GROMACS .gro file of C-alpha atoms in nm:
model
  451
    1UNK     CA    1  -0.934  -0.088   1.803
    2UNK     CA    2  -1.071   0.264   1.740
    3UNK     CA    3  -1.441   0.286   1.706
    4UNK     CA    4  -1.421   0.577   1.479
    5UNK     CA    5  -1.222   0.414   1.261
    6UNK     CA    6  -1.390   0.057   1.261
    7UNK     CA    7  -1.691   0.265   1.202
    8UNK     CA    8  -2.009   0.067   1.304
    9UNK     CA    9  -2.045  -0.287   1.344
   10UNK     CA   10  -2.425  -0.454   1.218
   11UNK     CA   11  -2.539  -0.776   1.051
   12UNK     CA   12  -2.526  -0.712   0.700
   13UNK     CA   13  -2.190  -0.508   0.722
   14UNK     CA   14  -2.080  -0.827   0.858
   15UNK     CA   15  -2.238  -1.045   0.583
   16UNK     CA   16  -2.041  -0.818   0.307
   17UNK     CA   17  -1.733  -0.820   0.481
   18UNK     CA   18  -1.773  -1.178   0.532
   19UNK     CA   19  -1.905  -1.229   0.135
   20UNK     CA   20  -1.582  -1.001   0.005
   21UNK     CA   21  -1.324  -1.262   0.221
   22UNK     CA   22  -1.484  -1.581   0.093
   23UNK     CA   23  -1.386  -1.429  -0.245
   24UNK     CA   24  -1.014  -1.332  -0.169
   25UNK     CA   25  -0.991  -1.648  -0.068
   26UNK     CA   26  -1.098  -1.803  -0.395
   27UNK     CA   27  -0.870  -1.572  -0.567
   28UNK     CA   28  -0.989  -1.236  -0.636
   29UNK     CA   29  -0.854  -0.941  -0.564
   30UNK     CA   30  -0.920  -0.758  -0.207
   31UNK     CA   31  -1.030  -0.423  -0.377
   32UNK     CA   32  -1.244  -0.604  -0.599
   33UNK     CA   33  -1.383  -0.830  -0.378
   34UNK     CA   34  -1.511  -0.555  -0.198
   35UNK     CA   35  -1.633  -0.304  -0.380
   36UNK     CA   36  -1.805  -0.624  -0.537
   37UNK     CA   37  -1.967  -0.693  -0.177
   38UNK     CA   38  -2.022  -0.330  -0.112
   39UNK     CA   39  -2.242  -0.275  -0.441
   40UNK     CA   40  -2.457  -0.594  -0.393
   41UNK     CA   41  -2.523  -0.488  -0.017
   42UNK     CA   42  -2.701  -0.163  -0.147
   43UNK     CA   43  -2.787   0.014   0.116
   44UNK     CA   44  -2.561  -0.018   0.399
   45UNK     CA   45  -2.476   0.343   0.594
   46UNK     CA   46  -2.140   0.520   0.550
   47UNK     CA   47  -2.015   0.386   0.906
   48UNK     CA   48  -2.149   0.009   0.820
   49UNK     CA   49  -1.947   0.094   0.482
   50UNK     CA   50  -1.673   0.181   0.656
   51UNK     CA   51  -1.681  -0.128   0.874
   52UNK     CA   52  -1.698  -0.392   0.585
   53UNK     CA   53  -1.418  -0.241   0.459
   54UNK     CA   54  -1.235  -0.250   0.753
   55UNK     CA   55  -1.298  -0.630   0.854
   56UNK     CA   56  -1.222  -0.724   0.477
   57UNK     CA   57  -0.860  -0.619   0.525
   58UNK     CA   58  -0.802  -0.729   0.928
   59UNK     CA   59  -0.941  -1.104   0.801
   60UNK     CA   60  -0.680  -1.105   0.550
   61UNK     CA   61  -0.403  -0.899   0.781
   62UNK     CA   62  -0.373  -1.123   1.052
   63UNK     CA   63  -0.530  -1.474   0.875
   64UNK     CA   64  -0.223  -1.676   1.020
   65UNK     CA   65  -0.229  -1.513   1.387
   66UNK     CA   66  -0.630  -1.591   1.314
   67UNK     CA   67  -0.574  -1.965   1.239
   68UNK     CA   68  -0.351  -2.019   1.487
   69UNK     CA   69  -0.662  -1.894   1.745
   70UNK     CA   70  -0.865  -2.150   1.580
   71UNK     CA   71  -0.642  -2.407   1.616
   72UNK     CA   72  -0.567  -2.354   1.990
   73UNK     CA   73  -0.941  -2.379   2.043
   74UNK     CA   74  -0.941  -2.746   1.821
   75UNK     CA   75  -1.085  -2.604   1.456
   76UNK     CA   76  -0.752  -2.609   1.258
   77UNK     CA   77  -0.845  -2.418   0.931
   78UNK     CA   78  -0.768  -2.727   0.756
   79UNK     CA   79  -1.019  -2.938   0.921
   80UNK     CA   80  -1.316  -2.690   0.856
   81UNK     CA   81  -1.441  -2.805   0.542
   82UNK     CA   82  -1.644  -2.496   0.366
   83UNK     CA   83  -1.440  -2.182   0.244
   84UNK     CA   84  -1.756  -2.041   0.405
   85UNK     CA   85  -1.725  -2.212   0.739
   86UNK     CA   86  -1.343  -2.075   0.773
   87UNK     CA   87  -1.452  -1.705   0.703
   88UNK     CA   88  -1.694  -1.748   0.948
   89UNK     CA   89  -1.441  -1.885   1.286
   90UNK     CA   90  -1.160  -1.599   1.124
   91UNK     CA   91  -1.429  -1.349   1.135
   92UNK     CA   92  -1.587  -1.456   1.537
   93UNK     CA   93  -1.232  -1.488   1.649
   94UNK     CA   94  -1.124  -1.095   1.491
   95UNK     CA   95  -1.431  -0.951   1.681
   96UNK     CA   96  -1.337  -1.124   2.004
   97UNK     CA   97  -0.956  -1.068   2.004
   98UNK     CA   98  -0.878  -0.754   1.806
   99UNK     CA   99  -1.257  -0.585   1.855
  100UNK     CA  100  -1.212  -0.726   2.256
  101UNK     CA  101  -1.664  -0.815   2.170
  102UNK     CA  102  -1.800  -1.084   2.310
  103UNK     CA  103  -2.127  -1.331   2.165
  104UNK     CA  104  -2.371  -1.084   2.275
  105UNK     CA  105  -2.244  -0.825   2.027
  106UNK     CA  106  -2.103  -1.123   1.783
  107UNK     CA  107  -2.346  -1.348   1.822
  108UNK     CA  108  -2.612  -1.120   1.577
  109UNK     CA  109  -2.386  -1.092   1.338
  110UNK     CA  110  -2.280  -1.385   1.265
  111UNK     CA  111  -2.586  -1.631   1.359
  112UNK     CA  112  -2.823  -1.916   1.167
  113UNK     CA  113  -3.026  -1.826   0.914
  114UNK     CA  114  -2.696  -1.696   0.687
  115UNK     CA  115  -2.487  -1.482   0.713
  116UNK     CA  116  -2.332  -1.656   0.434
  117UNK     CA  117  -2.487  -1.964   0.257
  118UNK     CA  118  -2.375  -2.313   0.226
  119UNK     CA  119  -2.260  -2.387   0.612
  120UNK     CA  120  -2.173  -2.645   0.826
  121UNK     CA  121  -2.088  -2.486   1.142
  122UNK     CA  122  -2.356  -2.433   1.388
  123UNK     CA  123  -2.396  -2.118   1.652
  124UNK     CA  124  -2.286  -2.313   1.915
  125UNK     CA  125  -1.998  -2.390   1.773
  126UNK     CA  126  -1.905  -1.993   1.745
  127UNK     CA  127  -2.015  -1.944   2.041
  128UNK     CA  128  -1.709  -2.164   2.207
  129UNK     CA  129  -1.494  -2.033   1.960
  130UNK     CA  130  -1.605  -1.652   2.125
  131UNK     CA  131  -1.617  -1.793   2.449
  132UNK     CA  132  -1.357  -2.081   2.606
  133UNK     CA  133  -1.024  -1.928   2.721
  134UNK     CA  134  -0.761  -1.913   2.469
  135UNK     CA  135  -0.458  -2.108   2.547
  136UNK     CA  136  -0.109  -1.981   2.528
  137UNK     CA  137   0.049  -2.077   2.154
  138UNK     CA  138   0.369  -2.204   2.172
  139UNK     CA  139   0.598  -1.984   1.975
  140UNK     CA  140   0.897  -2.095   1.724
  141UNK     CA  141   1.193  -2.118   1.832
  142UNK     CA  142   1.395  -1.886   1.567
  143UNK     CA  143   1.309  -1.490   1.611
  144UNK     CA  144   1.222  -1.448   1.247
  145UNK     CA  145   0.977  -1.701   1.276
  146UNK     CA  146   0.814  -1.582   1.566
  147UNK     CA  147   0.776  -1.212   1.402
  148UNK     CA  148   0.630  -1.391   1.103
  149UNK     CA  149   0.359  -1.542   1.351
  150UNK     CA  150   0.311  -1.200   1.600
  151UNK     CA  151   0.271  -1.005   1.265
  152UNK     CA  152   0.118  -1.251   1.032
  153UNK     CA  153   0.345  -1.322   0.756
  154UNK     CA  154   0.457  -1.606   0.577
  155UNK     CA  155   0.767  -1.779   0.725
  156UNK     CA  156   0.959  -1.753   0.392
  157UNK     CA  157   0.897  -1.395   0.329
  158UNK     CA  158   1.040  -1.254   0.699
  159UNK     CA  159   1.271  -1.511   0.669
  160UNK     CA  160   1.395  -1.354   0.344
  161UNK     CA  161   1.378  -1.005   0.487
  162UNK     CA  162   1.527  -1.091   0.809
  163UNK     CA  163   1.878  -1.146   0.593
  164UNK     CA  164   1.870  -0.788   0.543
  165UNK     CA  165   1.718  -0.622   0.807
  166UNK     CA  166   1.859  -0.548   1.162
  167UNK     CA  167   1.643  -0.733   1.392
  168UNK     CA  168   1.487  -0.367   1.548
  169UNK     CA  169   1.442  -0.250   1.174
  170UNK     CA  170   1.245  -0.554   1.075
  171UNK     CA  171   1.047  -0.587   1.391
  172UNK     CA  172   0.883  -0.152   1.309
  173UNK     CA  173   0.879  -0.283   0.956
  174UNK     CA  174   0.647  -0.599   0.983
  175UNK     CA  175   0.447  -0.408   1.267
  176UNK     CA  176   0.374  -0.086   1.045
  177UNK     CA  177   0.274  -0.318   0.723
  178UNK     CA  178   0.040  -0.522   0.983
  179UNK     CA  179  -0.176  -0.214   1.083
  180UNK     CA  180  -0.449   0.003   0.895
  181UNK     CA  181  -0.243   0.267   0.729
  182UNK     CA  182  -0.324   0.618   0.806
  183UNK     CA  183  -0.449   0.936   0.548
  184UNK     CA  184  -0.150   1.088   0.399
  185UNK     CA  185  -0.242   1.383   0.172
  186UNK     CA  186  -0.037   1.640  -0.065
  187UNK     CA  187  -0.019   1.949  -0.061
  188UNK     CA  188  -0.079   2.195  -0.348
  189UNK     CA  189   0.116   2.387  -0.494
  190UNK     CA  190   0.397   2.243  -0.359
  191UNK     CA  191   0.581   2.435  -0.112
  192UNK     CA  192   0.240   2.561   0.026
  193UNK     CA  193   0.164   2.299   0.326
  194UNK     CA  194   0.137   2.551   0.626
  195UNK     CA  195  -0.124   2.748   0.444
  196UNK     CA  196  -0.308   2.405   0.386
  197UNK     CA  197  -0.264   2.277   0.704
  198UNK     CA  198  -0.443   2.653   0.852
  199UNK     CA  199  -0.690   2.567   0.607
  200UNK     CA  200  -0.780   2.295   0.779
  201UNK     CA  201  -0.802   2.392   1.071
  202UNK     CA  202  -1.026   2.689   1.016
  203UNK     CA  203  -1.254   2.395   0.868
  204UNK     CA  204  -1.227   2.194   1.205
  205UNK     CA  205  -1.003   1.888   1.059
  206UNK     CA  206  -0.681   1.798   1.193
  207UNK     CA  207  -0.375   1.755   0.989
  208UNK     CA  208  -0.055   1.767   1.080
  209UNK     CA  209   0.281   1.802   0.874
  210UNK     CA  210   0.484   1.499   0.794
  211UNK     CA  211   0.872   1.571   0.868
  212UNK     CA  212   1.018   1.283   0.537
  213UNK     CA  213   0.886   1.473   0.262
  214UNK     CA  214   0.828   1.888   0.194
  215UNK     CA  215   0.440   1.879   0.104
  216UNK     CA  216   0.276   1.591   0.329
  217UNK     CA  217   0.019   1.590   0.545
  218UNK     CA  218  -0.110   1.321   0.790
  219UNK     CA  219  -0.472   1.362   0.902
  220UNK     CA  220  -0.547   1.267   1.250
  221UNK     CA  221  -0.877   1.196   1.306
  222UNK     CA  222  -1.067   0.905   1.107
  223UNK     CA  223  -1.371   1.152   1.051
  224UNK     CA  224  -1.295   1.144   0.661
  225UNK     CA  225  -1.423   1.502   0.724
  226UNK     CA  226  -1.161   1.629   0.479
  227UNK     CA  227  -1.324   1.507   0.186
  228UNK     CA  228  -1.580   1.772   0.194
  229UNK     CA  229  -1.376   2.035   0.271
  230UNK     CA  230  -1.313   2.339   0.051
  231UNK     CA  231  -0.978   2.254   0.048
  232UNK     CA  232  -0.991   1.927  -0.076
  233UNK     CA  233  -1.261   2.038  -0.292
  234UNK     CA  234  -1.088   2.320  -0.419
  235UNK     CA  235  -0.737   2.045  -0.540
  236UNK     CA  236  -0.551   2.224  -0.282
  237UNK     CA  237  -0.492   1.844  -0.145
  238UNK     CA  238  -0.410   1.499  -0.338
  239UNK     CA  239  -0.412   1.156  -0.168
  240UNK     CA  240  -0.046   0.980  -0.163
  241UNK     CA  241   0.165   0.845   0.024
  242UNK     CA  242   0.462   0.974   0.220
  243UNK     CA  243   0.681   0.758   0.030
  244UNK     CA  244   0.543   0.816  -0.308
  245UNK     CA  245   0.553   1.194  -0.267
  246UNK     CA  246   0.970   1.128  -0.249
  247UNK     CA  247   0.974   0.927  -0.548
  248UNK     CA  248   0.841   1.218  -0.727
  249UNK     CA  249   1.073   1.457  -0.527
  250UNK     CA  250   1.391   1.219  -0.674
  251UNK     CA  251   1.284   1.352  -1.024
  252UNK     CA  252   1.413   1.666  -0.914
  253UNK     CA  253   1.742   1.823  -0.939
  254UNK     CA  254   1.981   1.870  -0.673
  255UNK     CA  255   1.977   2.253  -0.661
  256UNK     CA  256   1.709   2.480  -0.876
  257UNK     CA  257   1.351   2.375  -0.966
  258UNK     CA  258   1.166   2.178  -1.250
  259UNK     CA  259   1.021   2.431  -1.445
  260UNK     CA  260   1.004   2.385  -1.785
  261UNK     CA  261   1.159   2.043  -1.798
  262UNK     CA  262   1.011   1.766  -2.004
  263UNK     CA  263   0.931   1.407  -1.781
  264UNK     CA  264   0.837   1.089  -1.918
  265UNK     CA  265   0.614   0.864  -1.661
  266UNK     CA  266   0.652   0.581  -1.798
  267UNK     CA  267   0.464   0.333  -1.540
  268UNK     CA  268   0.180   0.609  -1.457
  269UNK     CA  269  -0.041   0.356  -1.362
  270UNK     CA  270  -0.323   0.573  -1.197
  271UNK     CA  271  -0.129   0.884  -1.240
  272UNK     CA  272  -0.071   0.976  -0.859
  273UNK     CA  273   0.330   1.027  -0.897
  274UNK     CA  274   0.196   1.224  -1.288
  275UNK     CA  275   0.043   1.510  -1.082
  276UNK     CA  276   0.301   1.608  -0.873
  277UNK     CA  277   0.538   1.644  -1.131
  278UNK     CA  278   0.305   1.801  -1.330
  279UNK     CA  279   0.284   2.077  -1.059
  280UNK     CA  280   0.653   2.038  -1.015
  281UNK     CA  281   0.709   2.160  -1.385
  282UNK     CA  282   0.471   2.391  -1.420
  283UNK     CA  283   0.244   2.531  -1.695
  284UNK     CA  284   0.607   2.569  -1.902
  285UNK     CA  285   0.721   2.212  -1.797
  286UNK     CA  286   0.530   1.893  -2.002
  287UNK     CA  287   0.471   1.526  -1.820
  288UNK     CA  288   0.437   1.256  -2.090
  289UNK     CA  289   0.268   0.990  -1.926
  290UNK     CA  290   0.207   0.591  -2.002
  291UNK     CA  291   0.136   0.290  -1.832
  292UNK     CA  292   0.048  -0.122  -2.009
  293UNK     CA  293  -0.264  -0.073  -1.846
  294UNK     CA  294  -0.526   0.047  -2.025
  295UNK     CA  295  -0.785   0.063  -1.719
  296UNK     CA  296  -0.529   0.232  -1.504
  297UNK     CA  297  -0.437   0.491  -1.767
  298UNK     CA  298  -0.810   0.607  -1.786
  299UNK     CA  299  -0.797   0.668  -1.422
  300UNK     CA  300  -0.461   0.846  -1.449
  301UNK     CA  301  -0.658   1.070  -1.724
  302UNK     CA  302  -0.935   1.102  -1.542
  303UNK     CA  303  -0.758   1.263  -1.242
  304UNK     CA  304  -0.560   1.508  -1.501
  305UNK     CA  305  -0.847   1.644  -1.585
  306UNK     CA  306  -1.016   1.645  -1.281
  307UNK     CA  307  -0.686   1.891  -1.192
  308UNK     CA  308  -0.721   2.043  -1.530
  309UNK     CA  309  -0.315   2.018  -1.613
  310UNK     CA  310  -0.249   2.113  -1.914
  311UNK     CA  311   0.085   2.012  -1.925
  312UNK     CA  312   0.032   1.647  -1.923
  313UNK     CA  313   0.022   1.393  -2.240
  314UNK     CA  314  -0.054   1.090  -2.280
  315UNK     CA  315   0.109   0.971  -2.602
  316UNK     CA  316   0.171   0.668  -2.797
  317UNK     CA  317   0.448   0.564  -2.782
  318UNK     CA  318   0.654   0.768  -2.510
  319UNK     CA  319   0.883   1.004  -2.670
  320UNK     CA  320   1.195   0.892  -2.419
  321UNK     CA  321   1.478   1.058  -2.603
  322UNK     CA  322   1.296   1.403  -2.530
  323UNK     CA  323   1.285   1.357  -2.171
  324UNK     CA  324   1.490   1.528  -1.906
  325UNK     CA  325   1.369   1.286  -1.678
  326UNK     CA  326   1.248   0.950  -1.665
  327UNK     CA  327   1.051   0.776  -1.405
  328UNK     CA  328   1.027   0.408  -1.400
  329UNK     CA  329   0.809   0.335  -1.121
  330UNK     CA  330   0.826  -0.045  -1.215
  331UNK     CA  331   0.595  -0.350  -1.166
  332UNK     CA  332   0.703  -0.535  -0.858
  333UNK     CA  333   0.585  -0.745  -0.590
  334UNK     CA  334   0.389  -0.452  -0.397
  335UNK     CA  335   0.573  -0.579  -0.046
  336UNK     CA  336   0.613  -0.247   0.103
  337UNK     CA  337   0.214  -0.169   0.009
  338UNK     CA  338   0.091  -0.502   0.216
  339UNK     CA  339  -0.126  -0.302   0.463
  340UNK     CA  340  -0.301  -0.150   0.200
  341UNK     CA  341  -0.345  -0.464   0.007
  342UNK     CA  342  -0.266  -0.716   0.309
  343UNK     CA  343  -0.436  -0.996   0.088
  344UNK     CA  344  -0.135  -1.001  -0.112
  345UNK     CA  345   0.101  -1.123   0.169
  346UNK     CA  346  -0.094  -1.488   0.127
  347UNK     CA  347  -0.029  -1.476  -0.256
  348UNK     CA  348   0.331  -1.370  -0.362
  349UNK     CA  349   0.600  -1.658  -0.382
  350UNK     CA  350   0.978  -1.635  -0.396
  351UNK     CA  351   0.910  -1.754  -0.787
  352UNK     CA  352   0.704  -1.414  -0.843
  353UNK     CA  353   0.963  -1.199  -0.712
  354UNK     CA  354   1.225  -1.352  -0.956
  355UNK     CA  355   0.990  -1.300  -1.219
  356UNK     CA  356   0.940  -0.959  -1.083
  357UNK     CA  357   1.326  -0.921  -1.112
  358UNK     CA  358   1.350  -1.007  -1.472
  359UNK     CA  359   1.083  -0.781  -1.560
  360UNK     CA  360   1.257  -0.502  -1.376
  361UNK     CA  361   1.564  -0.543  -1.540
  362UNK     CA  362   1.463  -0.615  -1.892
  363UNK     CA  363   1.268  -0.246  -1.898
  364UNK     CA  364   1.529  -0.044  -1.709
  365UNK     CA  365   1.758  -0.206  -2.052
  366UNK     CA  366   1.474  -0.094  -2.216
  367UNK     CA  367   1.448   0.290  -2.078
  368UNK     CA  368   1.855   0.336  -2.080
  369UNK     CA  369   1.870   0.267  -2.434
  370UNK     CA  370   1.624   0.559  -2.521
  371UNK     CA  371   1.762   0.823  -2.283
  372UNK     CA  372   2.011   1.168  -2.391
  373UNK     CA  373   2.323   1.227  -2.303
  374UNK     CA  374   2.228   1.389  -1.946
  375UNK     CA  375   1.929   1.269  -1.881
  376UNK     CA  376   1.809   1.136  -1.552
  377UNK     CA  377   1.638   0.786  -1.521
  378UNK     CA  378   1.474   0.721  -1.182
  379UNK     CA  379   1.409   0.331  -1.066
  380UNK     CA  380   1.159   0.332  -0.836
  381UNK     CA  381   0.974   0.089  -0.697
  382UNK     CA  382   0.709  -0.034  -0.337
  383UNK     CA  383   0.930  -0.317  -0.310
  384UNK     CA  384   1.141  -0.362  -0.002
  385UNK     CA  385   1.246  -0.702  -0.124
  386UNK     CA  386   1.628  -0.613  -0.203
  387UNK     CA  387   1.634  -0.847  -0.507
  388UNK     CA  388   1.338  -0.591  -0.644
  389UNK     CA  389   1.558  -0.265  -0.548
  390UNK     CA  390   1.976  -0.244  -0.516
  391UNK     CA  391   2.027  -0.590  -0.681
  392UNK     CA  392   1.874  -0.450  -0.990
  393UNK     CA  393   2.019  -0.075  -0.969
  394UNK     CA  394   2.381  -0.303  -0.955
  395UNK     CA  395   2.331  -0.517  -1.229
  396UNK     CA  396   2.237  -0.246  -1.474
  397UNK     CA  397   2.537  -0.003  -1.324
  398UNK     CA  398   2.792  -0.328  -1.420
  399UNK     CA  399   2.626  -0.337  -1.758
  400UNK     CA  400   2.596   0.056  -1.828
  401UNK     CA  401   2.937   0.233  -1.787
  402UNK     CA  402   2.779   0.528  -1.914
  403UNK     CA  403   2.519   0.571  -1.610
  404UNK     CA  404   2.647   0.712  -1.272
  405UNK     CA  405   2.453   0.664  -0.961
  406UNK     CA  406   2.403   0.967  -0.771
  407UNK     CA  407   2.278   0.994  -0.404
  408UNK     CA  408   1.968   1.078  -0.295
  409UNK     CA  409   2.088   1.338  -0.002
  410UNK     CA  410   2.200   1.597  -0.280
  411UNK     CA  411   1.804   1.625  -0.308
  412UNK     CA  412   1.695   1.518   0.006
  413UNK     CA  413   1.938   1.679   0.235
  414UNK     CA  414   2.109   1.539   0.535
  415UNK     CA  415   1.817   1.541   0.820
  416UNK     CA  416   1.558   1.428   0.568
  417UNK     CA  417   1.820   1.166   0.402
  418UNK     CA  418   1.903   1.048   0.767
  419UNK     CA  419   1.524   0.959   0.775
  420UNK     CA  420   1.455   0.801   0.424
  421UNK     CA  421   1.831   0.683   0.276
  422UNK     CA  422   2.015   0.429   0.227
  423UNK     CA  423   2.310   0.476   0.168
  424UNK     CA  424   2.287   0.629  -0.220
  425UNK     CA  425   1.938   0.489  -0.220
  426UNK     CA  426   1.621   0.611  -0.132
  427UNK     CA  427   1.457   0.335   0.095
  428UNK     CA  428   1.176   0.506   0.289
  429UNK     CA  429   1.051   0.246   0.558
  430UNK     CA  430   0.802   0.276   0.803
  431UNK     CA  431   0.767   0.363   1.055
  432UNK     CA  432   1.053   0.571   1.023
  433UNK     CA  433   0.875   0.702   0.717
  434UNK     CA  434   0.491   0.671   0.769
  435UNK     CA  435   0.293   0.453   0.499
  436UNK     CA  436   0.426   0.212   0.284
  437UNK     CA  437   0.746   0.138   0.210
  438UNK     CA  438   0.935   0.242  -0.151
  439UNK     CA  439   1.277   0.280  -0.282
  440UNK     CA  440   1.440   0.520  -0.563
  441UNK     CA  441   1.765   0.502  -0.732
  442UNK     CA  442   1.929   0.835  -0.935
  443UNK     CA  443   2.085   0.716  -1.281
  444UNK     CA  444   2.265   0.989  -1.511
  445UNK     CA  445   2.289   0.936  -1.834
  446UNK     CA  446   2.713   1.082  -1.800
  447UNK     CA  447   2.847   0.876  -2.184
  448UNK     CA  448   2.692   0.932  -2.502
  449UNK     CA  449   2.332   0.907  -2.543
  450UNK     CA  450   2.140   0.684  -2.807
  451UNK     CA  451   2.308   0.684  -3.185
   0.00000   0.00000   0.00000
């Protein structure tokens, strides 16, 4: 692993990172967790920060290649008895295989008195678990299964994906969502990424362009340098991902630009898709913008104003038969987000993802019902569970004569579409596409709007 980006290992990094796992697995949220841990460990350096956060998600991004480690070595997970006890082996075993330490560097970290409080395990326990030679795990016998175990997924879940995924496709997909993502940025105004990217490098931060969508930026070193630069500082650069950024572009026509429409955001959430197409409408253009969640809509407000765009609302209710364009960006199981929030992985059933479905289906009803006679509804999701993405787009096209689907390469264009289509569909996978992965379907409104 890259030392810059594990940033730098020490006792009470480790005791956070080890504090903020104990409570995913009782439950709670990764992000949570550990900006819980993070605040009661005041005082740990921006590097030791950096490294908390960084265990946090590698205990809960490879927990099953983890446990089977452990129970090669004779400590299967289920025969350690203290929550405590199994963050401790899952955290000894990620220094020594994917950190390639050894018990003089783990040892500290993770010795009597603490880290973490009740125990059973003694040192010298750890210490074998650091130090006898790991024997060779016998591996299943189907293929899916045995990407589920090199990548650390559940067997149902690759299983599921593996009926709709060439075996190559699946293989870059699990790999990409089993790594820390990298720093995708966008650029502002759009259609001004060069200029950015010079910026940058005048300020001694490398960036590079991303070839799926017009305005992203990767950076390339792990510095986090380009939060204090001018650029950044100056809004010139937003924080999304590559994938996001095209759900935003599918808001916009074929041919010609946005300004002056009117776009309804109806799933805001924290507002990242709401500011680009705020800048994609311009000052003449007006983004009405809602989301269920109250907490998430503050932030989504926050960052408006922190942009100072004008042309964004945030009424109650959404005025839908105004909009030229609607956005659903709907609730769904996150899959295509799991190495951001690789807790989640251990959590989602087949049962959630059918209740995803429903939920999917019952607001895109919802949306159509509201939209004018030409308007353009956009189903988006960061699902790559088909069930989540085409299944739903078909069942509301059998139901809704009056919608047409149109492609996504009339606004992508052929090189970009061969990149991040589908088919009509936008399906933007990684690694193909770098980040996370999303999908986007096009839905005119071509029959008569509502009466």
């Amino acid at each position: 692993m890259d030392p810059e980006r594990l940033g730098r290992p020490s006792r009470r990094g480790a005791t956070a990172a080890l504090e903020a796992h104990i409570a995913v697995l009782r439950g709670e949220p990764l992000k949570a967790a550990l900006a819980n841990a993070l605040r009661e460990a005041n005082g740990l350096g921006g590097q030791e920060r950096r490294f908390t956060a960084m265990a946090v998600r590698e205990l809960s991004r490879h927990q099953r290649l983890l446990d089977l480690a452990a129970r090669l070595l004779g400590h299967t997970m289920g025969k350690v008895g203290l929550t405590e006890d199994q963050a401790l082996v899952r955290y000894a075993l990620w220094r020594r295989i994917f950190c390639g330490e050894g018990w003089t560097r783990i040892g500290p970290e993770v010795r009597l008195p603490g880290p973490v409080r009740p125990r059973t395990i003694k040192d010298d326990l750890l210490q074998r678990v650091v130090e006898l030679p790991l024997p060779e795990a016998p591996m299943p016998e189907s293929h899916a299964e045995k990407l589920a175990t090199r990548y650390s997924f559940p067997n149902w879940l690759v299983l599921r994906l593996a009926q709709v995924y060439p075996e190559d496709v699946l293989e870059g997909l699990l790999a990409a969502l089993d790594e820390e993502p990298s720093l995708h940025f966008r650029a502002r105004p759009p259609g001004t990424r060069d200029a950015v990217l010079a910026a940058l490098k005048e300020e001694g931060v490398n960036a590079e362009a991303v070839a799926a969508a017009p305005d992203a930026v990767r950076v390339t070193d792990s510095s986090h340098r380009v939060f204090e630069t001018r650029v950044m500082k100056s809004g010139r650069l937003q924080v999304q991902d590559v994938g996001s950024q095209l759900i935003s572009e599918m808001c916009r026509p074929a041919a010609g630009s946005m300004e002056g429409f009117t776009v309804a955001d109806i799933c805001a959430g924290a507002g990242g898709k709401t500011l680009a197409l705020a800048d994609f409408v311009g000052p003449k253009g007006k983004v009405v913008a809602g989301d269920r969640s109250r907490r998430r809509l503050a932030e989504a407000r926050e960052r408006v104003r922190h942009f100072s765009l004008r042309q964004v609302a945030f009424p109650h209710p959404l005025p839908l038969s105004d909009a030229d364009v609607l956005l659903v960006d709907a609730p769904c199981s996150g899959t295509g987000s799991l190495a951001r929030e690789p807790d989640q992985k251990w959590k989602l059933t087949a049962q959630e993802v059918a209740r995803y479905q429903a939920t999917q289906t019952e607001l895109l009803d919802e949306v159509s019902r509201q939209a004018k006679p030409g308007a353009l509804i956009v189903y988006a999701t960061c699902s790559v569970m088909p069930e989540e993405d085409e299944a739903v787009v078909e069942a509301f096209l059998a139901k809704h004569p009056d919608f047409t689907l149109e492609p996504v390469e009339d606004v992508l264009g052929a090189e970009r579409a061969a990149l991040a289509a589908q088919g009509p569909y936008l399906k933007a996978l990684p690694p193909k596409v770098p980040g996370g992965g999303f999908f986007a379907a096009r839905l005119r409104r071509t029959g008569p709007g509502p009466g």
